[in-house]
Tab-separated table of C-alpha atoms in Angstrom:
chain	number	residue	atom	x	y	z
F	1	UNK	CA	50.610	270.122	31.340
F	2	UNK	CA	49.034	268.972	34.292
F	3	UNK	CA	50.600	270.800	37.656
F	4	UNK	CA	51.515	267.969	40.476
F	5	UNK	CA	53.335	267.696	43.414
F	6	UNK	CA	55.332	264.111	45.364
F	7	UNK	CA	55.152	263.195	48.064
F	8	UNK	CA	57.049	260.972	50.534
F	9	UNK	CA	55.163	258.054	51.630
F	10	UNK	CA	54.632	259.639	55.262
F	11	UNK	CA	52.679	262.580	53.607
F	12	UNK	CA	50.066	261.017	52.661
F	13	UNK	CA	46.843	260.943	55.010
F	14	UNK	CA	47.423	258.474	57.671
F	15	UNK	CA	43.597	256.629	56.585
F	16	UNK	CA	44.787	256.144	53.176
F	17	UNK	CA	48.541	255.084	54.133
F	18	UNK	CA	47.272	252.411	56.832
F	19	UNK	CA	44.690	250.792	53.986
F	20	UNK	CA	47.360	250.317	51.695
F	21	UNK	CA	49.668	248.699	54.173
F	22	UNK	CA	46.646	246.556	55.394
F	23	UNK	CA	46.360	245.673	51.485
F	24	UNK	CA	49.595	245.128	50.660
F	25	UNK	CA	50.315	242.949	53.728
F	26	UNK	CA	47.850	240.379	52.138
F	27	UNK	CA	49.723	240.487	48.277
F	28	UNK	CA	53.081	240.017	50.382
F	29	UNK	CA	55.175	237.955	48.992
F	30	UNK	CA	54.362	238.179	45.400
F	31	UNK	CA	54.075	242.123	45.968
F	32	UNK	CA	56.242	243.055	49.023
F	33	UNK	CA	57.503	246.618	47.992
F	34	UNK	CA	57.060	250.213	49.828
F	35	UNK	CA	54.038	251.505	49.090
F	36	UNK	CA	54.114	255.576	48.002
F	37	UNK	CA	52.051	258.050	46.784
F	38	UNK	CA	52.082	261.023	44.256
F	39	UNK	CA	49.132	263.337	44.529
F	40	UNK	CA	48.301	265.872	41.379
F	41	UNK	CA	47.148	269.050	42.902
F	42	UNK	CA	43.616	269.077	43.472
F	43	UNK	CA	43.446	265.047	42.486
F	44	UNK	CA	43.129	261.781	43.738
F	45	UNK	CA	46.187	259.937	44.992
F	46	UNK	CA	48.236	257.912	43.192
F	47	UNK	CA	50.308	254.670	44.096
F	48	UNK	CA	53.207	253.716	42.523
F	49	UNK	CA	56.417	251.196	42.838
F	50	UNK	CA	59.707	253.217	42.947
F	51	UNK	CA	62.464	250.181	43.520
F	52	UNK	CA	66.385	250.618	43.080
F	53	UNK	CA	68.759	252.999	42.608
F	54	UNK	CA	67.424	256.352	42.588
F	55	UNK	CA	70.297	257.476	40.617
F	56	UNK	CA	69.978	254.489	38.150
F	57	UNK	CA	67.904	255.337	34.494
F	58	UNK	CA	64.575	254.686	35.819
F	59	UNK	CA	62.174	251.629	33.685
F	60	UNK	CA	58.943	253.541	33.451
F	61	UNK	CA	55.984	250.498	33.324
F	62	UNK	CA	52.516	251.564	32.463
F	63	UNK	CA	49.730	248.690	32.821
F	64	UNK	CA	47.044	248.496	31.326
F	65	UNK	CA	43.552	247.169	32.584
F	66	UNK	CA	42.356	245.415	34.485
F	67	UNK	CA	45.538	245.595	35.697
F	68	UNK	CA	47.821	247.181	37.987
F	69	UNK	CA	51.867	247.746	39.086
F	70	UNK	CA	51.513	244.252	39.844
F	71	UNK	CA	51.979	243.138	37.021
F	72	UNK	CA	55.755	244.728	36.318
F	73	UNK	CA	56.901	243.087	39.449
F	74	UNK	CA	58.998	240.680	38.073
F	75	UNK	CA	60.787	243.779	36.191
F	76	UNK	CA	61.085	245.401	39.381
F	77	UNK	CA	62.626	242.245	40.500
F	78	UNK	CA	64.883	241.625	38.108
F	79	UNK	CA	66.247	245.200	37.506
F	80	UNK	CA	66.528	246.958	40.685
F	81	UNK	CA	69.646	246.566	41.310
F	82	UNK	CA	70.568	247.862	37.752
F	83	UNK	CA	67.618	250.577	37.337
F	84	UNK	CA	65.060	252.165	38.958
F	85	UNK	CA	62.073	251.064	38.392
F	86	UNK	CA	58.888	252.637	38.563
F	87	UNK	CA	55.576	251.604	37.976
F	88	UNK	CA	52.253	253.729	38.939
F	89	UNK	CA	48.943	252.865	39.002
F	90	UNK	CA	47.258	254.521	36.986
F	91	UNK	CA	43.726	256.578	38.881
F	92	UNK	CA	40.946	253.914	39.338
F	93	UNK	CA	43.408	251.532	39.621
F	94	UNK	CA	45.292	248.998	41.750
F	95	UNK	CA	46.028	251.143	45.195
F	96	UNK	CA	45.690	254.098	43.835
F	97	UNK	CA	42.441	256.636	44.765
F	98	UNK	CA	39.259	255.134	42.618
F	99	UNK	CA	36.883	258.481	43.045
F	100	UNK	CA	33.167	258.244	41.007
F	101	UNK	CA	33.148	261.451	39.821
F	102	UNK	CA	36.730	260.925	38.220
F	103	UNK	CA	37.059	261.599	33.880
F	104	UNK	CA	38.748	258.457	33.469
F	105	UNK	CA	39.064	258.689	29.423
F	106	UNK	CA	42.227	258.254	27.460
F	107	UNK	CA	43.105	262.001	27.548
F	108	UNK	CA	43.094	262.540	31.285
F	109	UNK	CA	44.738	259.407	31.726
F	110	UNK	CA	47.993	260.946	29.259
F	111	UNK	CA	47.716	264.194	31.263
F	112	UNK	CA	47.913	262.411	34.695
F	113	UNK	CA	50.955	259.946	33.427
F	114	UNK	CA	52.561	263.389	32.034
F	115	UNK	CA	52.021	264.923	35.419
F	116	UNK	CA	53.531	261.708	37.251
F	117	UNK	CA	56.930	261.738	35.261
F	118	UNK	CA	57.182	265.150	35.556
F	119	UNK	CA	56.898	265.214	39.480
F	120	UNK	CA	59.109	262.501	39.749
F	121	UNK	CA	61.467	264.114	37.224
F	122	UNK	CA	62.139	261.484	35.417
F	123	UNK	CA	64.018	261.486	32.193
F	124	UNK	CA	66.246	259.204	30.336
F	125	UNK	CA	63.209	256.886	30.292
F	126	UNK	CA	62.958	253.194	28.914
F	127	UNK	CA	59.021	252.930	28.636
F	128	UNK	CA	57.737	249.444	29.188
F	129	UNK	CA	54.017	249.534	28.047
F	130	UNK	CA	51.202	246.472	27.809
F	131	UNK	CA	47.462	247.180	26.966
F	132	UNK	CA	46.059	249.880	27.855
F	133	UNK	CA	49.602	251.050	28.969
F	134	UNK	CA	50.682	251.090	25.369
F	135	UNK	CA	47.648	253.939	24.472
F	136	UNK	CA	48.589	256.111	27.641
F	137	UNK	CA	52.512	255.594	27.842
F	138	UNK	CA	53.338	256.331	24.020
F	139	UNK	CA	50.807	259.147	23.937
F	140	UNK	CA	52.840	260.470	26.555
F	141	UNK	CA	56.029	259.655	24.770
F	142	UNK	CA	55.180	261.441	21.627
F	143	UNK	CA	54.413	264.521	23.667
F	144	UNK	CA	57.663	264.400	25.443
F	145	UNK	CA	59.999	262.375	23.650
F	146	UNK	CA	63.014	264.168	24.730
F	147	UNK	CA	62.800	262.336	27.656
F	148	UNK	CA	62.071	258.518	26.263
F	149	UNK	CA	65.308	256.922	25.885
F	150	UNK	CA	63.730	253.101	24.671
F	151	UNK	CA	60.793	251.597	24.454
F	152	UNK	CA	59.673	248.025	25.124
F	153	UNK	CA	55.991	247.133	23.849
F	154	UNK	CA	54.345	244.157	25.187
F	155	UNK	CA	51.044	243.722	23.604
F	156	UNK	CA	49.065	246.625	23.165
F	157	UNK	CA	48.728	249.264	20.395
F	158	UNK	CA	48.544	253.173	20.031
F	159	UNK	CA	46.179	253.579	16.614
F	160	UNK	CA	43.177	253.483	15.701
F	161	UNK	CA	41.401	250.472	15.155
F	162	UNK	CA	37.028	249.567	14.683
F	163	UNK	CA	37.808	245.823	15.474
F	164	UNK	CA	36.907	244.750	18.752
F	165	UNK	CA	36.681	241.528	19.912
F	166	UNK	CA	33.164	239.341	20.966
F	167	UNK	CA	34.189	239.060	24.117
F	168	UNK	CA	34.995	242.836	24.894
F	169	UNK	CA	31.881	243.695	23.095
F	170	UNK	CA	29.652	241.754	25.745
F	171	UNK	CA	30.923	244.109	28.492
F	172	UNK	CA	29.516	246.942	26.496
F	173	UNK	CA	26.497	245.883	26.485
F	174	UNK	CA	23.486	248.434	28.478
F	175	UNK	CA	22.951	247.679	31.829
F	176	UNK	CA	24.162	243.762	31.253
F	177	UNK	CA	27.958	244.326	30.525
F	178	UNK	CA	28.105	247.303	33.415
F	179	UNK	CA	26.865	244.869	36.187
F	180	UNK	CA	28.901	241.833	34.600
F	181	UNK	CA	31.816	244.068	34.818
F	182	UNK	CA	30.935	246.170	38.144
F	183	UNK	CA	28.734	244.580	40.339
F	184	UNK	CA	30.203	240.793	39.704
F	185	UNK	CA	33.778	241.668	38.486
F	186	UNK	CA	34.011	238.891	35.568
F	187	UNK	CA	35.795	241.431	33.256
F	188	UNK	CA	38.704	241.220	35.964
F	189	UNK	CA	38.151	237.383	37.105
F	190	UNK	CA	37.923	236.433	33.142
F	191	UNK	CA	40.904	237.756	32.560
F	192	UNK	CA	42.807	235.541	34.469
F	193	UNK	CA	41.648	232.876	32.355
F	194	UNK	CA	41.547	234.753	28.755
F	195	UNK	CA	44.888	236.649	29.158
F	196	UNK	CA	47.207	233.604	30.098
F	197	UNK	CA	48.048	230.866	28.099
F	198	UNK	CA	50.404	228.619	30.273
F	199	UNK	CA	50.164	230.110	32.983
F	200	UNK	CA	49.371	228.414	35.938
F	201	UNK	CA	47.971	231.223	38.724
F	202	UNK	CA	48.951	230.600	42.617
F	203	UNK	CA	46.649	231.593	44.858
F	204	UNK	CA	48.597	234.452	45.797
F	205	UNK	CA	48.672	236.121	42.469
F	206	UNK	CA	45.092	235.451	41.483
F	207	UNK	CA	44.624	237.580	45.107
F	208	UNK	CA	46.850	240.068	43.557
F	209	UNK	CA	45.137	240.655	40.430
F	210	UNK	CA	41.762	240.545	42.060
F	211	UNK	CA	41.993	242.097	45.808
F	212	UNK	CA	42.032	246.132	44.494
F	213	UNK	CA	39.110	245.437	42.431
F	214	UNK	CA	36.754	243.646	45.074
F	215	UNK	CA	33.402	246.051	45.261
F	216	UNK	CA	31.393	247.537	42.790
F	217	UNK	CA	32.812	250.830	43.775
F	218	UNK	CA	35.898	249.403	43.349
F	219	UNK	CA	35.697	248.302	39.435
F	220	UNK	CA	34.863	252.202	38.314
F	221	UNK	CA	37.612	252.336	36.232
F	222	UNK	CA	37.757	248.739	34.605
F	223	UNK	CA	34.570	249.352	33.123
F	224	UNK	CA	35.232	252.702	32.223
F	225	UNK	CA	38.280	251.981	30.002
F	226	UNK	CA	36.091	249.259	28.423
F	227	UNK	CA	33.391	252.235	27.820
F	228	UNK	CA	36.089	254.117	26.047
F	229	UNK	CA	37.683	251.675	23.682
F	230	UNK	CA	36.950	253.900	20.304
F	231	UNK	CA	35.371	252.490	17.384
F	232	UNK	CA	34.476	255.469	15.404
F	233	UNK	CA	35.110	259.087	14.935
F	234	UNK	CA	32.552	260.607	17.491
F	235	UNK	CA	34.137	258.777	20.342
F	236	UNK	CA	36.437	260.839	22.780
F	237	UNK	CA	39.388	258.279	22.658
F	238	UNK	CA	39.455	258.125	18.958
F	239	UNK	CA	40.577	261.704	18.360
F	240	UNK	CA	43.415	261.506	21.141
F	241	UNK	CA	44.774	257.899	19.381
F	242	UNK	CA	44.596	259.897	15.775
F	243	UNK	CA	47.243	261.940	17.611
F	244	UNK	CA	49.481	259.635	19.309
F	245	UNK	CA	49.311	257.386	15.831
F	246	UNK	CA	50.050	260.849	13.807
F	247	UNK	CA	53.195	261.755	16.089
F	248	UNK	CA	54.812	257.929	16.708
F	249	UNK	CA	57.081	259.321	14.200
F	250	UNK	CA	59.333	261.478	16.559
F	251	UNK	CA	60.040	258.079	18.621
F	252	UNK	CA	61.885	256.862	15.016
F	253	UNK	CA	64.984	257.291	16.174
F	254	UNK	CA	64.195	255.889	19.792
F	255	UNK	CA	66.167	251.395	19.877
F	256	UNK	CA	61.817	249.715	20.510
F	257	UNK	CA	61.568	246.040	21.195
F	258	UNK	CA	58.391	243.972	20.823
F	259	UNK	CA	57.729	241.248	23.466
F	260	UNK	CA	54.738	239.899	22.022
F	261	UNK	CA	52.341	236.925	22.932
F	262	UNK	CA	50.629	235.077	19.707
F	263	UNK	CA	47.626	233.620	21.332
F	264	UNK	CA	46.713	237.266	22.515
F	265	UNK	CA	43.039	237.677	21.418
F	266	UNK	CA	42.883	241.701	21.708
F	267	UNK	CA	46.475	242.832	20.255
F	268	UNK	CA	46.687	240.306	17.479
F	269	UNK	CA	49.356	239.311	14.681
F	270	UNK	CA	47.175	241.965	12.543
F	271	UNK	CA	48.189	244.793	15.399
F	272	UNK	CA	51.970	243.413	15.533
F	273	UNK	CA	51.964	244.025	11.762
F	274	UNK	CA	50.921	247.328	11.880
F	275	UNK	CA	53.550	248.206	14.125
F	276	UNK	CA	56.153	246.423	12.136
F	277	UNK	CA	55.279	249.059	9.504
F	278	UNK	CA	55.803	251.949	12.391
F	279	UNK	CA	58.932	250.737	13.439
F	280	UNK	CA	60.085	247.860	10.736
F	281	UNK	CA	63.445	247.637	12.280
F	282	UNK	CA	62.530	246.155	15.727
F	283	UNK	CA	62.994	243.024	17.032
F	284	UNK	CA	60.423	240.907	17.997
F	285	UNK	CA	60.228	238.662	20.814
F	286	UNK	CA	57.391	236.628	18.993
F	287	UNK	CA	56.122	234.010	21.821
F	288	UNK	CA	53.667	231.005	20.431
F	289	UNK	CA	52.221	229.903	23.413
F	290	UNK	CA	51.414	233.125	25.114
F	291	UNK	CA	48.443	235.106	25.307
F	292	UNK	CA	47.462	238.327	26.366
F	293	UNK	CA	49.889	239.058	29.770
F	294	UNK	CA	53.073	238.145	28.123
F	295	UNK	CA	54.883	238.909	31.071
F	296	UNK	CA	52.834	236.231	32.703
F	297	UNK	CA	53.354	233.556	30.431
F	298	UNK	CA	56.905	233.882	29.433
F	299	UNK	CA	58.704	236.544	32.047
F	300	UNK	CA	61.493	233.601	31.921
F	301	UNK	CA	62.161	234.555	28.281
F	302	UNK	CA	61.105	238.188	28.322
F	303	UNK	CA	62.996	239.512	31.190
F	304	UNK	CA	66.174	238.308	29.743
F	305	UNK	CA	65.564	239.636	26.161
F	306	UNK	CA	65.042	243.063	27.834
F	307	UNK	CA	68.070	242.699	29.791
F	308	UNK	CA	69.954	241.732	26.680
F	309	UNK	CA	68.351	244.819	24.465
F	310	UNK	CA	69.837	246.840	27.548
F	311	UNK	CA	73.148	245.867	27.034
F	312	UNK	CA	73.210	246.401	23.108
């Protein structure tokens, strides 16, 4: 288990405290919440959204990429005055530290998440997980499921799969894909057009999907999660999703709800189904006319639903 540390917002160096604030002053108001930072012992700083009542069962929200805690802030919205919620982003991502020389594969990823809940000392946890999020949050929930309480999964899955879609393979691709996805950023500017189905982006949250990732330097981590997608046995992720898939089984007895978008070209109807069989008494929030960022599309039915599955 990874060994971390908080710390208040003050703590963290003054450089790295007064370039957030600069950053988040131009996402305000679509993202206008106190910026603070974790920092694992000898590792990069991490960001994260801690809103509501510190007393309240926190709503843990991992993202997935190229996303960041932007993307939960209608939950934060929504259920602070009920919850806390927290939402980090994840290393290499959003306003968190993006270092070069960072291992940004699936397993380091689980370890840092681990270390995060940990120094927060969270328990009592409902999970909310998308993409990306779904990989890294659940493999940290089958390691510590003692302190998962409920899980809501927005599209994303935690098995093994050797499907990947056309348009994910192109930013694989040698030297094409990496300066498509690093040096012009269309992985993260695509995805405002591939992930959404009726969504309709204001300027001010196509700026805040889009402003942490601005520089090659910048985009380290989206195109290393696309590097580690696995497709076969030999690949590092592969061996660390055989795992999580192998041990969803001590979340059985865990209340999961599905928000899922249909027109979701990644996490499919053929992924939903093969989490119906892992948990085949869920209900699904099955949403026709969204795509990938379900919360996007159809927070206006989603947020509700959760709220409801909170009450039951």
């Amino acid at each position: 288990m990874p060994d971390s540390q908080t710390t208040r917002p003050s703590a963290a160096p003054a450089v790295l405290a007064d370039r957030h604030r600069r950053m988040q002053a131009a996402l305000t108001p679509e993202y206008d919440f106190e910026p603070r930072f974790l920092r694992s012992v000898g590792g990069p700083w991490m960001h994260y959204l801690d809103e509501g009542d510190a007393a309240g069962d926190p709503i843990l929200c991992v993202h997935g990429n190229p996303s960041w805690s932007f993307h939960f802030r209608k939950v934060a919205g929504r259920f602070a005055a009920s919850h806390r919620v927290v939402a980090p982003d994840l290393v290499g991502c959003g306003l968190s530290d993006k270092p070069s020389d960072f291992d940004y594969r699936l397993e380091r990823h689980v370890d840092t998440l681990e270390g995060f809940v940990d120094a927060l000392g969270l328990e009592r946890i409902t999970l909310v997980v998308q993409d990306w999020g779904g990989a890294i949050g659940l493999g940290f929930a089958t390691r510590r499921p003692e302190l998962v309480e409920r899980l809501v999964i927005l599209n994303s899955g935690a098995f093994r799969s050797r499907a990947m879609p056309p348009r994910i393979a192109l930013a694989r691709l040698p030297l094409l894909g990496r300066l498509g996805v690093r040096g012009f950023g269309l992985f993260s500017r695509l995805a405002l057009s591939w992930a959404v189905e009726r969504k309709r982006w204001t300027p001010a949250e196509k700026r805040g999907y889009l402003l942490p990732y601005a520089s090659w330097r910048n985009r380290v981590a989206i195109d290393a999660f696309v590097q580690d997608i696995p497709l076969k046995e030999s690949d590092p992720a592969w061996s660390v999703l055989a795992e999580t898939e192998k041990s969803l089984s001590n979340l059985a007895d865990k209340p999961v709800r599905f928000g899922w978008g249909a027109r979701d070209f990644v996490f499919n109807d053929r992924v939903l189904e093969k989490w119906r069989e892992i948990f085949p008494t869920a209900p699904v929030d099955y949403i026709e006319d969204a795509g990938h960022y379900v919360l996007e599309d159809a927070a206006d039915q989603l947020v509700p639903a959760i709220r409801n599955f909170f009450a039951d």
